[in-house]
JSON list of C-alpha atoms in Angstrom, two decimals:
[
{"chain": "A", "resi": 1, "resn": "MET", "atom": "CA", "xyz": [34.32, -2.55, 96.64]},
{"chain": "A", "resi": 2, "resn": "ASN", "atom": "CA", "xyz": [31.79, -3.77, 94.08]},
{"chain": "A", "resi": 3, "resn": "LYS", "atom": "CA", "xyz": [29.15, -5.62, 96.11]},
{"chain": "A", "resi": 4, "resn": "ALA", "atom": "CA", "xyz": [28.00, -7.44, 92.96]},
{"chain": "A", "resi": 5, "resn": "THR", "atom": "CA", "xyz": [31.35, -9.18, 92.59]},
{"chain": "A", "resi": 6, "resn": "ASN", "atom": "CA", "xyz": [31.44, -12.84, 91.53]},
{"chain": "A", "resi": 7, "resn": "ASN", "atom": "CA", "xyz": [34.49, -13.39, 93.74]},
{"chain": "A", "resi": 8, "resn": "VAL", "atom": "CA", "xyz": [34.37, -15.20, 97.08]},
{"chain": "A", "resi": 9, "resn": "PRO", "atom": "CA", "xyz": [34.47, -14.35, 99.86]},
{"chain": "A", "resi": 10, "resn": "ILE", "atom": "CA", "xyz": [33.08, -10.98, 98.82]},
{"chain": "A", "resi": 11, "resn": "HIS", "atom": "CA", "xyz": [34.77, -9.18, 101.73]},
{"chain": "A", "resi": 12, "resn": "ALA", "atom": "CA", "xyz": [38.20, -10.71, 100.91]},
{"chain": "A", "resi": 13, "resn": "PRO", "atom": "CA", "xyz": [38.35, -11.75, 97.23]},
{"chain": "A", "resi": 14, "resn": "LEU", "atom": "CA", "xyz": [40.59, -14.64, 96.22]},
{"chain": "A", "resi": 15, "resn": "PHE", "atom": "CA", "xyz": [41.77, -12.96, 93.02]},
{"chain": "A", "resi": 16, "resn": "PRO", "atom": "CA", "xyz": [41.88, -9.27, 92.03]},
{"chain": "A", "resi": 17, "resn": "ASP", "atom": "CA", "xyz": [38.50, -8.05, 90.83]},
{"chain": "A", "resi": 18, "resn": "PRO", "atom": "CA", "xyz": [38.31, -7.08, 88.06]},
{"chain": "A", "resi": 19, "resn": "PHE", "atom": "CA", "xyz": [41.06, -9.44, 86.95]},
{"chain": "A", "resi": 20, "resn": "VAL", "atom": "CA", "xyz": [41.52, -7.85, 83.52]},
{"chain": "A", "resi": 21, "resn": "PRO", "atom": "CA", "xyz": [43.57, -5.96, 82.47]},
{"chain": "A", "resi": 22, "resn": "TYR", "atom": "CA", "xyz": [46.88, -7.54, 83.49]},
{"chain": "A", "resi": 23, "resn": "SER", "atom": "CA", "xyz": [50.27, -8.00, 81.90]},
{"chain": "A", "resi": 24, "resn": "CYS", "atom": "CA", "xyz": [53.51, -9.96, 82.17]},
{"chain": "A", "resi": 25, "resn": "LYS", "atom": "CA", "xyz": [56.69, -8.35, 80.90]},
{"chain": "A", "resi": 26, "resn": "ASN", "atom": "CA", "xyz": [59.61, -10.61, 79.95]},
{"chain": "A", "resi": 27, "resn": "TYR", "atom": "CA", "xyz": [57.43, -13.70, 79.68]},
{"chain": "A", "resi": 28, "resn": "LEU", "atom": "CA", "xyz": [59.35, -16.95, 79.07]},
{"chain": "A", "resi": 29, "resn": "SER", "atom": "CA", "xyz": [57.84, -20.16, 77.73]},
{"chain": "A", "resi": 30, "resn": "VAL", "atom": "CA", "xyz": [59.36, -23.49, 76.70]},
{"chain": "A", "resi": 31, "resn": "PHE", "atom": "CA", "xyz": [57.23, -25.71, 74.52]},
{"chain": "A", "resi": 32, "resn": "ALA", "atom": "CA", "xyz": [57.10, -29.01, 72.71]},
{"chain": "A", "resi": 33, "resn": "VAL", "atom": "CA", "xyz": [55.04, -30.06, 69.70]},
{"chain": "A", "resi": 34, "resn": "ALA", "atom": "CA", "xyz": [54.15, -33.72, 69.82]},
{"chain": "A", "resi": 35, "resn": "GLU", "atom": "CA", "xyz": [51.98, -36.30, 68.13]},
{"chain": "A", "resi": 36, "resn": "ALA", "atom": "CA", "xyz": [49.86, -37.91, 70.85]},
{"chain": "A", "resi": 37, "resn": "ASN", "atom": "CA", "xyz": [47.68, -40.99, 71.09]},
{"chain": "A", "resi": 38, "resn": "GLU", "atom": "CA", "xyz": [44.88, -40.22, 68.64]},
{"chain": "A", "resi": 39, "resn": "SER", "atom": "CA", "xyz": [42.28, -42.37, 70.38]},
{"chain": "A", "resi": 40, "resn": "GLU", "atom": "CA", "xyz": [42.91, -40.59, 73.70]},
{"chain": "A", "resi": 41, "resn": "ILE", "atom": "CA", "xyz": [42.54, -37.14, 72.13]},
{"chain": "A", "resi": 42, "resn": "LYS", "atom": "CA", "xyz": [39.25, -38.23, 70.57]},
{"chain": "A", "resi": 43, "resn": "ARG", "atom": "CA", "xyz": [38.08, -39.70, 73.89]},
{"chain": "A", "resi": 44, "resn": "ILE", "atom": "CA", "xyz": [38.79, -36.44, 75.72]},
{"chain": "A", "resi": 45, "resn": "LEU", "atom": "CA", "xyz": [36.99, -34.38, 73.08]},
{"chain": "A", "resi": 46, "resn": "SER", "atom": "CA", "xyz": [33.99, -36.71, 73.26]},
{"chain": "A", "resi": 47, "resn": "TYR", "atom": "CA", "xyz": [33.07, -35.04, 76.58]},
{"chain": "A", "resi": 48, "resn": "THR", "atom": "CA", "xyz": [32.86, -31.66, 74.82]},
{"chain": "A", "resi": 49, "resn": "PRO", "atom": "CA", "xyz": [31.04, -30.02, 71.91]},
{"chain": "A", "resi": 50, "resn": "PHE", "atom": "CA", "xyz": [34.39, -29.66, 70.13]},
{"chain": "A", "resi": 51, "resn": "GLU", "atom": "CA", "xyz": [35.46, -31.72, 67.13]},
{"chain": "A", "resi": 52, "resn": "TYR", "atom": "CA", "xyz": [38.73, -33.58, 66.57]},
{"chain": "A", "resi": 53, "resn": "VAL", "atom": "CA", "xyz": [41.21, -31.91, 64.19]},
{"chain": "A", "resi": 54, "resn": "THR", "atom": "CA", "xyz": [44.60, -33.59, 64.65]},
{"chain": "A", "resi": 55, "resn": "ASN", "atom": "CA", "xyz": [46.62, -35.53, 67.21]},
{"chain": "A", "resi": 56, "resn": "LYS", "atom": "CA", "xyz": [49.40, -32.93, 67.06]},
{"chain": "A", "resi": 57, "resn": "ILE", "atom": "CA", "xyz": [49.40, -31.13, 70.44]},
{"chain": "A", "resi": 58, "resn": "VAL", "atom": "CA", "xyz": [51.36, -28.37, 72.16]},
{"chain": "A", "resi": 59, "resn": "ILE", "atom": "CA", "xyz": [52.80, -28.83, 75.66]},
{"chain": "A", "resi": 60, "resn": "SER", "atom": "CA", "xyz": [54.26, -25.78, 77.40]},
{"chain": "A", "resi": 61, "resn": "ILE", "atom": "CA", "xyz": [55.76, -24.62, 80.67]},
{"chain": "A", "resi": 62, "resn": "THR", "atom": "CA", "xyz": [55.59, -20.85, 81.10]},
{"chain": "A", "resi": 63, "resn": "ASP", "atom": "CA", "xyz": [56.99, -18.32, 83.55]},
{"chain": "A", "resi": 64, "resn": "PHE", "atom": "CA", "xyz": [54.33, -15.71, 84.37]},
{"chain": "A", "resi": 65, "resn": "SER", "atom": "CA", "xyz": [56.11, -14.65, 87.55]},
{"chain": "A", "resi": 66, "resn": "ASN", "atom": "CA", "xyz": [56.36, -11.03, 86.33]},
{"chain": "A", "resi": 67, "resn": "THR", "atom": "CA", "xyz": [52.58, -10.70, 86.06]},
{"chain": "A", "resi": 68, "resn": "ASP", "atom": "CA", "xyz": [51.55, -7.42, 87.65]},
{"chain": "A", "resi": 69, "resn": "LYS", "atom": "CA", "xyz": [48.40, -8.67, 89.45]},
{"chain": "A", "resi": 70, "resn": "VAL", "atom": "CA", "xyz": [49.09, -12.32, 90.28]},
{"chain": "A", "resi": 71, "resn": "SER", "atom": "CA", "xyz": [52.52, -13.95, 89.97]},
{"chain": "A", "resi": 72, "resn": "PHE", "atom": "CA", "xyz": [52.35, -17.56, 88.77]},
{"chain": "A", "resi": 73, "resn": "MET", "atom": "CA", "xyz": [53.86, -20.38, 86.70]},
{"chain": "A", "resi": 74, "resn": "ASP", "atom": "CA", "xyz": [51.87, -22.39, 84.18]},
{"chain": "A", "resi": 75, "resn": "CYS", "atom": "CA", "xyz": [52.03, -25.82, 82.54]},
{"chain": "A", "resi": 76, "resn": "ALA", "atom": "CA", "xyz": [49.56, -26.59, 79.75]},
{"chain": "A", "resi": 77, "resn": "PHE", "atom": "CA", "xyz": [48.56, -29.37, 77.35]},
{"chain": "A", "resi": 78, "resn": "VAL", "atom": "CA", "xyz": [46.56, -27.94, 74.43]},
{"chain": "A", "resi": 79, "resn": "VAL", "atom": "CA", "xyz": [44.93, -29.83, 71.56]},
{"chain": "A", "resi": 80, "resn": "PRO", "atom": "CA", "xyz": [43.58, -28.30, 68.36]},
{"chain": "A", "resi": 81, "resn": "ALA", "atom": "CA", "xyz": [39.80, -28.41, 68.15]},
{"chain": "A", "resi": 82, "resn": "ALA", "atom": "CA", "xyz": [36.94, -27.10, 66.06]},
{"chain": "A", "resi": 83, "resn": "TYR", "atom": "CA", "xyz": [33.58, -25.67, 66.99]},
{"chain": "A", "resi": 84, "resn": "GLY", "atom": "CA", "xyz": [31.62, -25.27, 63.78]},
{"chain": "A", "resi": 85, "resn": "ASN", "atom": "CA", "xyz": [33.77, -23.11, 61.53]},
{"chain": "A", "resi": 86, "resn": "GLN", "atom": "CA", "xyz": [35.90, -21.87, 64.45]},
{"chain": "A", "resi": 87, "resn": "TYR", "atom": "CA", "xyz": [39.28, -23.53, 64.97]},
{"chain": "A", "resi": 88, "resn": "GLY", "atom": "CA", "xyz": [41.34, -23.08, 68.12]},
{"chain": "A", "resi": 89, "resn": "GLY", "atom": "CA", "xyz": [42.94, -24.80, 71.09]},
{"chain": "A", "resi": 90, "resn": "TYR", "atom": "CA", "xyz": [41.25, -26.76, 73.87]},
{"chain": "A", "resi": 91, "resn": "TYR", "atom": "CA", "xyz": [43.15, -27.09, 77.18]},
{"chain": "A", "resi": 92, "resn": "ILE", "atom": "CA", "xyz": [42.98, -30.73, 78.24]},
{"chain": "A", "resi": 93, "resn": "TYR", "atom": "CA", "xyz": [45.32, -30.32, 81.24]},
{"chain": "A", "resi": 94, "resn": "GLU", "atom": "CA", "xyz": [46.62, -27.17, 82.91]},
{"chain": "A", "resi": 95, "resn": "TYR", "atom": "CA", "xyz": [48.54, -26.58, 86.13]},
{"chain": "A", "resi": 96, "resn": "GLU", "atom": "CA", "xyz": [49.57, -23.46, 88.03]},
{"chain": "A", "resi": 97, "resn": "ASN", "atom": "CA", "xyz": [51.23, -22.69, 91.36]},
{"chain": "A", "resi": 98, "resn": "ASN", "atom": "CA", "xyz": [49.02, -19.88, 92.64]},
{"chain": "A", "resi": 99, "resn": "ASP", "atom": "CA", "xyz": [45.48, -20.42, 93.89]},
{"chain": "A", "resi": 100, "resn": "ALA", "atom": "CA", "xyz": [44.36, -16.93, 92.79]},
{"chain": "A", "resi": 101, "resn": "ALA", "atom": "CA", "xyz": [45.47, -17.57, 89.20]},
{"chain": "A", "resi": 102, "resn": "ILE", "atom": "CA", "xyz": [43.83, -21.01, 89.28]},
{"chain": "A", "resi": 103, "resn": "ALA", "atom": "CA", "xyz": [40.53, -19.64, 90.56]},
{"chain": "A", "resi": 104, "resn": "ALA", "atom": "CA", "xyz": [40.46, -16.75, 88.10]},
{"chain": "A", "resi": 105, "resn": "GLY", "atom": "CA", "xyz": [41.08, -19.02, 85.12]},
{"chain": "A", "resi": 106, "resn": "ARG", "atom": "CA", "xyz": [38.51, -21.59, 86.21]},
{"chain": "A", "resi": 107, "resn": "ASP", "atom": "CA", "xyz": [35.79, -19.23, 87.47]},
{"chain": "A", "resi": 108, "resn": "LEU", "atom": "CA", "xyz": [35.96, -16.62, 84.72]},
{"chain": "A", "resi": 109, "resn": "TRP", "atom": "CA", "xyz": [36.75, -18.64, 81.59]},
{"chain": "A", "resi": 110, "resn": "GLY", "atom": "CA", "xyz": [36.61, -22.37, 82.28]},
{"chain": "A", "resi": 111, "resn": "TYR", "atom": "CA", "xyz": [40.29, -23.29, 82.03]},
{"chain": "A", "resi": 112, "resn": "PRO", "atom": "CA", "xyz": [40.87, -26.71, 83.69]},
{"chain": "A", "resi": 113, "resn": "LYS", "atom": "CA", "xyz": [43.51, -25.38, 86.08]},
{"chain": "A", "resi": 114, "resn": "LYS", "atom": "CA", "xyz": [44.82, -27.41, 89.01]},
{"chain": "A", "resi": 115, "resn": "TYR", "atom": "CA", "xyz": [47.65, -26.81, 91.46]},
{"chain": "A", "resi": 116, "resn": "ALA", "atom": "CA", "xyz": [51.22, -27.96, 90.79]},
{"chain": "A", "resi": 117, "resn": "ASN", "atom": "CA", "xyz": [54.72, -26.87, 91.79]},
{"chain": "A", "resi": 118, "resn": "ILE", "atom": "CA", "xyz": [56.30, -25.58, 88.57]},
{"chain": "A", "resi": 119, "resn": "GLN", "atom": "CA", "xyz": [59.88, -24.59, 87.85]},
{"chain": "A", "resi": 120, "resn": "ILE", "atom": "CA", "xyz": [61.98, -23.38, 84.92]},
{"chain": "A", "resi": 121, "resn": "VAL", "atom": "CA", "xyz": [65.76, -23.38, 85.31]},
{"chain": "A", "resi": 122, "resn": "GLU", "atom": "CA", "xyz": [68.51, -22.72, 82.75]},
{"chain": "A", "resi": 123, "resn": "ASN", "atom": "CA", "xyz": [71.80, -24.58, 83.21]},
{"chain": "A", "resi": 124, "resn": "ASN", "atom": "CA", "xyz": [74.66, -25.27, 80.76]},
{"chain": "A", "resi": 125, "resn": "ARG", "atom": "CA", "xyz": [72.68, -24.00, 77.77]},
{"chain": "A", "resi": 126, "resn": "GLU", "atom": "CA", "xyz": [69.72, -26.19, 78.60]},
{"chain": "A", "resi": 127, "resn": "ILE", "atom": "CA", "xyz": [66.36, -25.02, 79.92]},
{"chain": "A", "resi": 128, "resn": "HIS", "atom": "CA", "xyz": [64.74, -27.49, 82.29]},
{"chain": "A", "resi": 129, "resn": "GLY", "atom": "CA", "xyz": [61.04, -27.21, 83.05]},
{"chain": "A", "resi": 130, "resn": "ALA", "atom": "CA", "xyz": [59.07, -29.43, 85.42]},
{"chain": "A", "resi": 131, "resn": "ALA", "atom": "CA", "xyz": [55.68, -29.67, 87.10]},
{"chain": "A", "resi": 132, "resn": "ARG", "atom": "CA", "xyz": [55.19, -31.68, 90.31]},
{"chain": "A", "resi": 133, "resn": "LYS", "atom": "CA", "xyz": [52.03, -32.45, 92.24]},
{"chain": "A", "resi": 134, "resn": "ASN", "atom": "CA", "xyz": [51.93, -34.01, 95.71]},
{"chain": "A", "resi": 135, "resn": "GLY", "atom": "CA", "xyz": [55.61, -34.86, 95.41]},
{"chain": "A", "resi": 136, "resn": "GLU", "atom": "CA", "xyz": [55.15, -36.65, 92.09]},
{"chain": "A", "resi": 137, "resn": "GLU", "atom": "CA", "xyz": [56.62, -35.38, 88.84]},
{"chain": "A", "resi": 138, "resn": "LEU", "atom": "CA", "xyz": [53.91, -34.87, 86.23]},
{"chain": "A", "resi": 139, "resn": "ILE", "atom": "CA", "xyz": [56.10, -33.60, 83.44]},
{"chain": "A", "resi": 140, "resn": "LYS", "atom": "CA", "xyz": [59.74, -32.88, 82.75]},
{"chain": "A", "resi": 141, "resn": "MET", "atom": "CA", "xyz": [60.88, -30.94, 79.70]},
{"chain": "A", "resi": 142, "resn": "THR", "atom": "CA", "xyz": [64.42, -30.13, 78.57]},
{"chain": "A", "resi": 143, "resn": "VAL", "atom": "CA", "xyz": [65.17, -27.74, 75.71]},
{"chain": "A", "resi": 144, "resn": "ASN", "atom": "CA", "xyz": [68.69, -27.98, 74.27]},
{"chain": "A", "resi": 145, "resn": "LEU", "atom": "CA", "xyz": [69.80, -24.45, 73.37]},
{"chain": "A", "resi": 146, "resn": "ASN", "atom": "CA", "xyz": [73.07, -25.76, 71.93]},
{"chain": "A", "resi": 147, "resn": "GLU", "atom": "CA", "xyz": [71.23, -27.12, 68.91]},
{"chain": "A", "resi": 148, "resn": "THR", "atom": "CA", "xyz": [68.75, -25.37, 66.65]},
{"chain": "A", "resi": 149, "resn": "MET", "atom": "CA", "xyz": [66.25, -26.79, 64.23]},
{"chain": "A", "resi": 150, "resn": "PRO", "atom": "CA", "xyz": [64.03, -25.46, 61.42]},
{"chain": "A", "resi": 151, "resn": "ALA", "atom": "CA", "xyz": [60.78, -23.79, 62.38]},
{"chain": "A", "resi": 152, "resn": "LEU", "atom": "CA", "xyz": [58.04, -26.30, 63.13]},
{"chain": "A", "resi": 153, "resn": "GLU", "atom": "CA", "xyz": [54.64, -26.41, 61.52]},
{"chain": "A", "resi": 154, "resn": "GLU", "atom": "CA", "xyz": [52.68, -25.75, 64.69]},
{"chain": "A", "resi": 155, "resn": "PRO", "atom": "CA", "xyz": [49.01, -26.68, 65.11]},
{"chain": "A", "resi": 156, "resn": "ILE", "atom": "CA", "xyz": [46.38, -23.97, 65.56]},
{"chain": "A", "resi": 157, "resn": "THR", "atom": "CA", "xyz": [45.82, -23.43, 69.30]},
{"chain": "A", "resi": 158, "resn": "THR", "atom": "CA", "xyz": [44.37, -19.90, 69.36]},
{"chain": "A", "resi": 159, "resn": "PRO", "atom": "CA", "xyz": [41.81, -18.69, 70.10]},
{"chain": "A", "resi": 160, "resn": "HIS", "atom": "CA", "xyz": [41.28, -20.82, 73.20]},
{"chain": "A", "resi": 161, "resn": "LEU", "atom": "CA", "xyz": [38.02, -22.77, 73.13]},
{"chain": "A", "resi": 162, "resn": "ASN", "atom": "CA", "xyz": [36.92, -23.43, 76.71]},
{"chain": "A", "resi": 163, "resn": "LEU", "atom": "CA", "xyz": [33.97, -25.26, 78.23]},
{"chain": "A", "resi": 164, "resn": "ARG", "atom": "CA", "xyz": [32.86, -23.66, 81.49]},
{"chain": "A", "resi": 165, "resn": "THR", "atom": "CA", "xyz": [30.50, -25.77, 83.58]},
{"chain": "A", "resi": 166, "resn": "ILE", "atom": "CA", "xyz": [28.47, -24.39, 86.49]},
{"chain": "A", "resi": 167, "resn": "SER", "atom": "CA", "xyz": [27.04, -27.00, 88.86]},
{"chain": "A", "resi": 168, "resn": "LYS", "atom": "CA", "xyz": [23.70, -26.97, 90.67]},
{"chain": "A", "resi": 169, "resn": "PRO", "atom": "CA", "xyz": [24.14, -26.72, 94.44]},
{"chain": "A", "resi": 170, "resn": "ASP", "atom": "CA", "xyz": [21.86, -29.72, 94.86]},
{"chain": "A", "resi": 171, "resn": "GLY", "atom": "CA", "xyz": [23.59, -31.84, 92.22]},
{"chain": "A", "resi": 172, "resn": "GLY", "atom": "CA", "xyz": [23.86, -31.93, 88.46]},
{"chain": "A", "resi": 173, "resn": "ILE", "atom": "CA", "xyz": [24.76, -29.26, 85.91]},
{"chain": "A", "resi": 174, "resn": "TYR", "atom": "CA", "xyz": [23.07, -25.85, 85.93]},
{"chain": "A", "resi": 175, "resn": "MET", "atom": "CA", "xyz": [24.78, -24.30, 82.92]},
{"chain": "A", "resi": 176, "resn": "GLN", "atom": "CA", "xyz": [27.53, -24.79, 80.37]},
{"chain": "A", "resi": 177, "resn": "GLU", "atom": "CA", "xyz": [29.17, -22.06, 78.31]},
{"chain": "A", "resi": 178, "resn": "ILE", "atom": "CA", "xyz": [31.43, -22.37, 75.30]},
{"chain": "A", "resi": 179, "resn": "ILE", "atom": "CA", "xyz": [33.90, -19.52, 75.73]},
{"chain": "A", "resi": 180, "resn": "GLU", "atom": "CA", "xyz": [36.35, -18.16, 73.19]},
{"chain": "A", "resi": 181, "resn": "ARG", "atom": "CA", "xyz": [39.36, -16.24, 74.48]},
{"chain": "A", "resi": 182, "resn": "ASP", "atom": "CA", "xyz": [42.33, -14.90, 72.51]},
{"chain": "A", "resi": 183, "resn": "THR", "atom": "CA", "xyz": [45.02, -12.65, 74.01]},
{"chain": "A", "resi": 184, "resn": "SER", "atom": "CA", "xyz": [47.45, -13.30, 71.14]},
{"chain": "A", "resi": 185, "resn": "PRO", "atom": "CA", "xyz": [46.76, -10.05, 69.22]},
{"chain": "A", "resi": 186, "resn": "ASP", "atom": "CA", "xyz": [48.34, -8.07, 72.08]},
{"chain": "A", "resi": 187, "resn": "PHE", "atom": "CA", "xyz": [51.38, -10.32, 72.64]},
{"chain": "A", "resi": 188, "resn": "ILE", "atom": "CA", "xyz": [54.69, -8.62, 71.80]},
{"chain": "A", "resi": 189, "resn": "LEU", "atom": "CA", "xyz": [57.18, -11.23, 70.63]},
{"chain": "A", "resi": 190, "resn": "HIS", "atom": "CA", "xyz": [60.82, -10.60, 71.51]},
{"chain": "A", "resi": 191, "resn": "GLU", "atom": "CA", "xyz": [62.31, -13.91, 70.40]},
{"chain": "A", "resi": 192, "resn": "LYS", "atom": "CA", "xyz": [61.24, -17.36, 69.24]},
{"chain": "A", "resi": 193, "resn": "THR", "atom": "CA", "xyz": [63.74, -20.12, 68.59]},
{"chain": "A", "resi": 194, "resn": "PHE", "atom": "CA", "xyz": [63.36, -23.80, 67.75]},
{"chain": "A", "resi": 195, "resn": "HIS", "atom": "CA", "xyz": [65.38, -26.56, 69.40]},
{"chain": "A", "resi": 196, "resn": "PRO", "atom": "CA", "xyz": [65.35, -30.28, 70.10]},
{"chain": "A", "resi": 197, "resn": "VAL", "atom": "CA", "xyz": [63.23, -31.14, 73.16]},
{"chain": "A", "resi": 198, "resn": "GLN", "atom": "CA", "xyz": [63.18, -34.05, 75.56]},
{"chain": "A", "resi": 199, "resn": "LEU", "atom": "CA", "xyz": [59.88, -34.70, 77.29]},
{"chain": "A", "resi": 200, "resn": "ARG", "atom": "CA", "xyz": [58.61, -37.13, 79.89]},
{"chain": "A", "resi": 201, "resn": "VAL", "atom": "CA", "xyz": [55.12, -37.38, 81.36]},
{"chain": "A", "resi": 202, "resn": "THR", "atom": "CA", "xyz": [54.06, -39.49, 84.33]},
{"chain": "A", "resi": 203, "resn": "GLN", "atom": "CA", "xyz": [50.68, -40.71, 85.50]},
{"chain": "A", "resi": 204, "resn": "THR", "atom": "CA", "xyz": [49.37, -40.12, 89.00]},
{"chain": "A", "resi": 205, "resn": "VAL", "atom": "CA", "xyz": [46.14, -41.16, 90.68]},
{"chain": "A", "resi": 206, "resn": "THR", "atom": "CA", "xyz": [44.32, -38.05, 89.49]},
{"chain": "A", "resi": 207, "resn": "GLU", "atom": "CA", "xyz": [46.35, -37.10, 86.39]},
{"chain": "A", "resi": 208, "resn": "PRO", "atom": "CA", "xyz": [46.25, -39.81, 83.66]},
{"chain": "A", "resi": 209, "resn": "LEU", "atom": "CA", "xyz": [48.82, -38.14, 81.43]},
{"chain": "A", "resi": 210, "resn": "HIS", "atom": "CA", "xyz": [50.19, -41.54, 80.40]},
{"chain": "A", "resi": 211, "resn": "LEU", "atom": "CA", "xyz": [47.08, -42.08, 78.26]},
{"chain": "A", "resi": 212, "resn": "LEU", "atom": "CA", "xyz": [48.48, -39.50, 75.83]},
{"chain": "A", "resi": 213, "resn": "GLU", "atom": "CA", "xyz": [51.36, -41.84, 75.07]},
{"chain": "A", "resi": 214, "resn": "PRO", "atom": "CA", "xyz": [52.99, -42.76, 72.83]},
{"chain": "A", "resi": 215, "resn": "LEU", "atom": "CA", "xyz": [54.16, -39.17, 72.46]},
{"chain": "A", "resi": 216, "resn": "HIS", "atom": "CA", "xyz": [56.26, -38.57, 69.34]},
{"chain": "A", "resi": 217, "resn": "ILE", "atom": "CA", "xyz": [58.18, -35.34, 69.98]},
{"chain": "A", "resi": 218, "resn": "LEU", "atom": "CA", "xyz": [58.58, -33.33, 66.79]},
{"chain": "A", "resi": 219, "resn": "GLY", "atom": "CA", "xyz": [60.62, -30.57, 68.45]},
{"chain": "A", "resi": 220, "resn": "GLY", "atom": "CA", "xyz": [59.93, -27.38, 70.30]},
{"chain": "A", "resi": 221, "resn": "GLY", "atom": "CA", "xyz": [61.61, -24.27, 71.48]},
{"chain": "A", "resi": 222, "resn": "VAL", "atom": "CA", "xyz": [61.58, -21.08, 73.49]},
{"chain": "A", "resi": 223, "resn": "VAL", "atom": "CA", "xyz": [59.32, -18.03, 73.33]},
{"chain": "A", "resi": 224, "resn": "LYS", "atom": "CA", "xyz": [60.18, -14.70, 74.96]},
{"chain": "A", "resi": 225, "resn": "GLY", "atom": "CA", "xyz": [57.98, -11.62, 74.96]},
{"chain": "A", "resi": 226, "resn": "ASP", "atom": "CA", "xyz": [55.53, -9.35, 76.73]},
{"chain": "A", "resi": 227, "resn": "PHE", "atom": "CA", "xyz": [52.08, -10.76, 77.49]},
{"chain": "A", "resi": 228, "resn": "TYR", "atom": "CA", "xyz": [49.02, -8.51, 77.77]},
{"chain": "A", "resi": 229, "resn": "ALA", "atom": "CA", "xyz": [45.43, -9.34, 78.72]},
{"chain": "A", "resi": 230, "resn": "THR", "atom": "CA", "xyz": [43.77, -6.10, 77.64]},
{"chain": "A", "resi": 231, "resn": "GLU", "atom": "CA", "xyz": [40.23, -4.84, 78.08]},
{"chain": "A", "resi": 232, "resn": "GLU", "atom": "CA", "xyz": [39.67, -5.56, 74.38]},
{"chain": "A", "resi": 233, "resn": "ASN", "atom": "CA", "xyz": [41.09, -9.10, 74.22]},
{"chain": "A", "resi": 234, "resn": "GLY", "atom": "CA", "xyz": [41.66, -10.24, 77.81]},
{"chain": "A", "resi": 235, "resn": "TRP", "atom": "CA", "xyz": [38.06, -11.18, 78.55]},
{"chain": "A", "resi": 236, "resn": "GLY", "atom": "CA", "xyz": [36.23, -14.17, 77.12]},
{"chain": "A", "resi": 237, "resn": "LYS", "atom": "CA", "xyz": [33.44, -14.26, 74.55]},
{"chain": "A", "resi": 238, "resn": "VAL", "atom": "CA", "xyz": [30.49, -16.60, 75.13]},
{"chain": "A", "resi": 239, "resn": "LEU", "atom": "CA", "xyz": [29.75, -18.49, 71.91]},
{"chain": "A", "resi": 240, "resn": "LYS", "atom": "CA", "xyz": [26.92, -20.57, 73.36]},
{"chain": "A", "resi": 241, "resn": "ARG", "atom": "CA", "xyz": [25.16, -20.85, 76.73]},
{"chain": "A", "resi": 242, "resn": "THR", "atom": "CA", "xyz": [23.10, -23.93, 77.61]},
{"chain": "A", "resi": 243, "resn": "LEU", "atom": "CA", "xyz": [20.85, -24.24, 80.66]},
{"chain": "A", "resi": 244, "resn": "PHE", "atom": "CA", "xyz": [20.10, -27.77, 81.92]}
]
């Protein structure tokens, strides 16, 4: 075992170390493209070094249960953002159902992952996705496979632009890093189809998703393929590091 590991506890790591490379064959994702409350998107970005681009966001629920290192499900809200001349996607909310996947994403790259119970079920030519936290439903998405629609003009959400914050043990911020990560060059697409989507989000005490409303759903669809986080593209790239 590498005694210099960043994982804790060192003698029994929470997530596999090193975490990359990993892969997920037969990945399935349902997604919606929506116009969200512009003032709320700008408010969220005001906490970051990233600039507002558009209020068109992507909301997805993804089955990563075939991942070879850590099996998990994911639900994400991603907004387009800019950092200088770099355009990409900033995760404003993200949920997963495995603590190892949550810790790896947060500790290594700064994804804002939290725990939720996530499901994707297909029934009568409809795919139903949902995320629940503490018994409360955060999001429900239904993709109607019986109807198709033209391909959507989707906003730019790759590479991911993350803000990783490391706290001081005695209070305050020790360091912030702007991290770019892009696994998309290694993704093998099997199928992508566009369909009408129904979407509902609900606020909870800790998850103010309702502030994104009104959400105007433009459509969405289904993505199937093989996901790879390779040595070349699976790690993150630090664009800027600031010590406080």
